[in-house]
Each structure stands twice: as C-alpha cells, then as structure tokens.
Amino acid sequence: MKVLFVTPECAPMVKTGGLGDVSAALPRALAALGHDVALLMPAYGDMVISGQIVGLFAVAPHGAWPAAQLLKLRQEDGFILYLLSCPQLYARAGTPYGASNGQDHDDNALRFGLLSRVAAMMGTQATPCGWQADIVHANDWPTGLAPFYLAQARSAAGAAPVARSLITVHNLAFQGIFPMHACDVLDIPTEDRGMEGVEFWGGISMLKAGLNFADAITTVSPTYAREIQGAELGFGLDGVLRGRASVLRGILNGIDTVVWNPADDPLIAAPYSVDSPSGKALNKTALRQRCGLDAAENRMLFGLVGRLTHQKGVDLVAQGAERLVEQGAQLVVLGNGDAAMQARFTDLSARYPEHISVTLGFDESLAHQIEAGADCFLMPSRFEPCGLNQMYSQIYGTPPIVTHTGGLADSVVDADSPQPGGTGFVMQAPTQEMFDHAVQRALAAWKSPVAWESLQRAGMRQTFGWDASAMAYSDLYGELLAN
Ligand code: ADP
Ligand code: GLC
C-alpha cells in the first residue's frame, strides 16, 4: 500500500512532544512491513534536514495560498520525506505552531490548511509529485482538513481513484479552532460550514473536520479511545466521536527502542541492562552531579520530564515537593510550559538547591539522563492520550508513578495489583492525596531492594516497540481499502 503520513512535527528535525517521536518511528515501522510510505511536513525556518534532495515539484498558488514547492528527500535509511516549502508561511522562528513565547501564529489556518490541502492532493490524480497515495494518514488538528479535502475530491472525482483517509488523535485538547470566516481562505463551501461539517461553537474546528470526514479515526491508546467518548475527556467533541464510534479505535503507541535503549544510549553516563544493571547507579551519580544535587546514598531521586501544564498534573508534584524533600528524597525536573508553573518550580529549586533541580527548556540529552539516573519517574497526568515517558522510564529501570488514565492505564501495572509483574505505581485519580500516597508507596518500596528490583526488572522486560502497533495500523489500512 502507498501510505502518506502527514504531520506538523517529526523528530529529530522538529519536536515539541510525543507526536514528533511517533512521526519519526511509526512511518518507518510501516515501511519495514513492506509498505511504500512517505512523510509530508512543512519546511520550517530553523529545521535541520538531512538526506538528499531527489525531486522538486511545484504546487500552484490557489486562492489565498501562495505558490509552494514540494521537496522530495531520500533520508540515509532510504525513507522518503516530502517537505512542503512555502517560506512566506513556514520559514519562521519558534515552534511549528507559534512564537517561542507560546503565542500561536495568526495565520495558522492558512499554514495548516495548505499542509492539509497538499496532503489531500497527494491522494488524488492531481498529486504534484507523480506519486499518489492509497492512504492519507493525518495526525491531529494541523492536518485535520486533509480528510475533508479528500472527501471533496472523492465527490468530484467520479471513477478516478482517491485515497482513503485516517486521522489519529494524539490529543483531543488541541482542536485547531478559527473564526468562521477562515472558511473563505480555506476553500470550504457553504454547505460544509454547518454542524455536520466543520462548525464548532460558531467557529470552525480543523480537528472536528478530520473527525467528521475521515474514513477511520484512531487514537493512541485503547483507554483514551473510550474516554474521549464521554463528556469528561471529550472536550466538546464526545458527541461527534460517539457518532463515529464504529470507525474509532485505540492503538497504543510504541517507542523507538533504538533511541531509547539504556544498553546503548550515547546520551547517558553508563550503559546498563536488565542482565547487567550496575551502570544505573553511575547514571544517578552523574545526574546529581550535573544538577548540583547532594550525593548522599540514602536519598531517593524522583524525576520528571515533560510539558509543565495542567494536563500533566505537575502542580501536584510542585505541591508535594516540599514533603518529598522533608522525607529525605530529591527531585529533578526538566520541562517548559505555563509561566506560573515554571516560576513555581524555579522557586522550589531556589529554596532547596541541594535537593531540587529544575531545568526550564527542551533538552534531549538531559531527558535521557533523567530517565536513566532517577530512581522513580513522575507522571501524574490529569489525562494522557498515550504518553511516552512512562514507557521510556520502565525500559530504563525507573518505575513510574502515573494516573489511571489513557495510555498510562494501558502501559503501567501497579506494584500492588493482584496481577503479577507490577512495573510502577498507579493513582486512581489525579488528586493531591493520591499523589502523596503514591510517593509514600514508592519511598517504602525503594527501601526494600528486593521489591524495588523486581519492579525495575519487570519494567525493563516490557516490549514497547512499534511492531505490534504498526501491524494494527497496517490491518486498518487494509480494511479501508477493502471497503
Ligand atoms: P506529550 O506529547 O503530551 O508532550 P509524551 O509523553 O507523549 O507527551 O511525549 C513527550 C516527549 O517529549 C517525550 O519524548 C519527552 O521526553 C519529550 N519532552 C518533553 N518535554 C521535554 C523537555 N523539556 N526536554 C526534552 N524532552 C522533552
Ligand atoms: C500527545 C499526547 C501524548 C501522546 C503523544 C503521541 O501529545 O499528549 O499522550 O503520547 O501525543 O501520540
């Protein structure tokens, strides 16, 4: 099958979160199954690109959209990447979505409308590059209009083949909402501007467009697929999702087991594995040294890497941090996000410089060092579509504390569960009381080397690779083409 995977971000070129990791790994895992897979994303301003340009194609201007170019690159491993170049729209500093201060670009409708439109074109005979996809796999709101444009193309195409579409929801909280008049520049006809189309509370939602018009919908864990059909985590789209339940399924993300492998990770101080675990202690020493933390042997070290936002429940960590230090433990935090939350963590590290270290910013190597050097990983998310860090931490022998939600519920087994093979500590809900209790349980378990090592070993033996998930996507593509 010819599969086009369209995404706003892909590691290591551009990454703001888990979607970047998934975009780097899943398309390659699908290619390894024998499919002809290509990835499409914008050519952003400060992106570091590798590979060889093997094609250059013009994309004609259309309505409000300027002329663009499609660069075809062959990566070192043979993987094909299409970069959508339109400097006027994409060559800017900041993240894919906005300025470095978090402010969204004010022409995002046009920017991601073009990405979606070109993805859809690549699924039709009007493809600009001579390669026509059988499946267009969209990801999150920035690509949400691709299924819509494909549906339009299908009704205009007569007997000509048009790709089937799939949208994966990585986070329902981000919906790509714009004023209704954006429909004019986005080429959305009047009859599709209503509730059955792209309308959302008087404006438009690019994600809703994807959910309404895609041939299939997936999300990144089975539990989240159920949760988003309810009012609590449905973010106003639960009704739409319930209406499409027959084409909605959850497929748990995998992790890149080459990049995230403590036995062979160039970013950490010492290699280790389940059969040869002694290097883990050296990583703890190195991490505390790097972060300027007191090196006393009997202090348990908690780690956190992630966006400092309400979703991630990091306020529970900030609130519990003082108690944690009073009980002789330490905390190392890496993240960026809400200004108030950043300030709260900075203040904690100023008050307890020997026991709390906070690094604001995005730092790939420190992220690996925390996974390797911490004793226990903190991820008390309020909701979590899948989550990758809890998987990394299990593989790195760093049992996580997580909430029973989304992909966290699907990938961590509680230490005290009747089911054998516990790998972490699961809080039933994201409350302060439950967080503090989980920390107590972790502290107690850590004091018993036998209990702790068994948690570590069970986690390190988990297989979170992409094989099973890629197979599930491949089966789904097959079903879409058979229908
Ligand atoms: P989300 O996509 O919701 O942010 P995930 O757990 O799926 O959460 O993925 C987050 C990814 O981004 C992980 O690979 C994590 O290591 C990485 N990450 C998050 N914040 C930082 C940071 N400040 N520095 C380095 N890596 C980070
Ligand atoms: C999102 C979610 C996260 C998920 C990631 C990759 O950013 O918040 O839970 O792991 O996408 O699918």
Coordinates of C-alpha atoms and ligand atoms in Angstrom, one line a residue, residues 15-22 170-171 174 253 260 305-307 311-312 334-336 359-368 371 379 384-390 392, ligand 1:
K15 CA 9.7 18.1 18.0
T16 CA 7.5 19.7 20.7
G17 CA 6.2 16.5 22.2
G18 CA 5.2 12.9 21.6
L19 CA 3.8 13.4 18.1
G20 CA 7.3 14.2 17.0
D21 CA 8.5 10.9 18.3
V22 CA 5.6 9.0 16.8
H170 CA -2.9 12.4 19.7
N171 CA -4.5 15.0 22.0
F174 CA -5.9 20.8 20.8
N253 CA 1.8 3.9 20.6
W260 CA 15.6 4.7 24.0
V305 CA 10.4 15.4 32.1
G306 CA 7.5 17.0 30.2
R307 CA 5.4 19.9 29.4
Q311 CA -2.7 18.2 31.6
K312 CA 0.4 16.7 33.1
L334 CA 13.1 19.2 33.1
G335 CA 10.3 20.9 31.2
N336 CA 8.8 24.1 29.9
T359 CA 15.8 23.0 34.2
L360 CA 13.5 25.0 32.1
G361 CA 13.7 24.4 28.3
F362 CA 13.9 21.5 25.9
D363 CA 17.0 19.3 26.3
E364 CA 17.1 15.9 24.7
S365 CA 20.2 14.7 26.4
L366 CA 19.1 15.7 29.9
A367 CA 15.8 13.9 29.2
H368 CA 17.7 10.7 28.6
E371 CA 15.2 8.6 32.6
M379 CA 3.7 11.4 35.5
E384 CA -2.9 11.3 28.8
P385 CA -3.8 10.1 25.3
C386 CA -0.8 7.7 25.4
G387 CA 2.3 9.2 27.0
L388 CA 5.8 8.0 26.1
N389 CA 7.8 8.9 29.1
Q390 CA 6.2 6.2 31.3
Y392 CA 10.8 5.1 28.5
Ligands
ADP1 P1 3.2 15.0 25.1 O1 3.3 14.6 23.7 O2 1.8 15.1 25.7 O3 4.1 16.1 25.5 P2 4.5 12.4 25.6 O4 4.9 11.7 26.8 O5 3.8 11.6 24.6 O6 3.8 13.7 26.0 O7 5.9 12.8 24.8 C1 6.7 13.8 25.3 C2 8.0 13.7 24.5 O8 8.7 14.9 24.6 C3 9.0 12.7 25.2 O9 9.8 12.2 24.2 C4 9.7 13.5 26.2 O10 11.0 13.0 26.5 C5 9.9 14.8 25.4 N1 10.0 16.0 26.2 C6 9.0 16.7 26.8 N2 9.5 17.8 27.4 C7 10.8 17.8 27.2 C8 11.9 18.7 27.5 N3 11.7 19.8 28.2 N4 13.1 18.4 27.1 C9 13.3 17.2 26.4 N5 12.4 16.4 26.0 C10 11.1 16.7 26.4

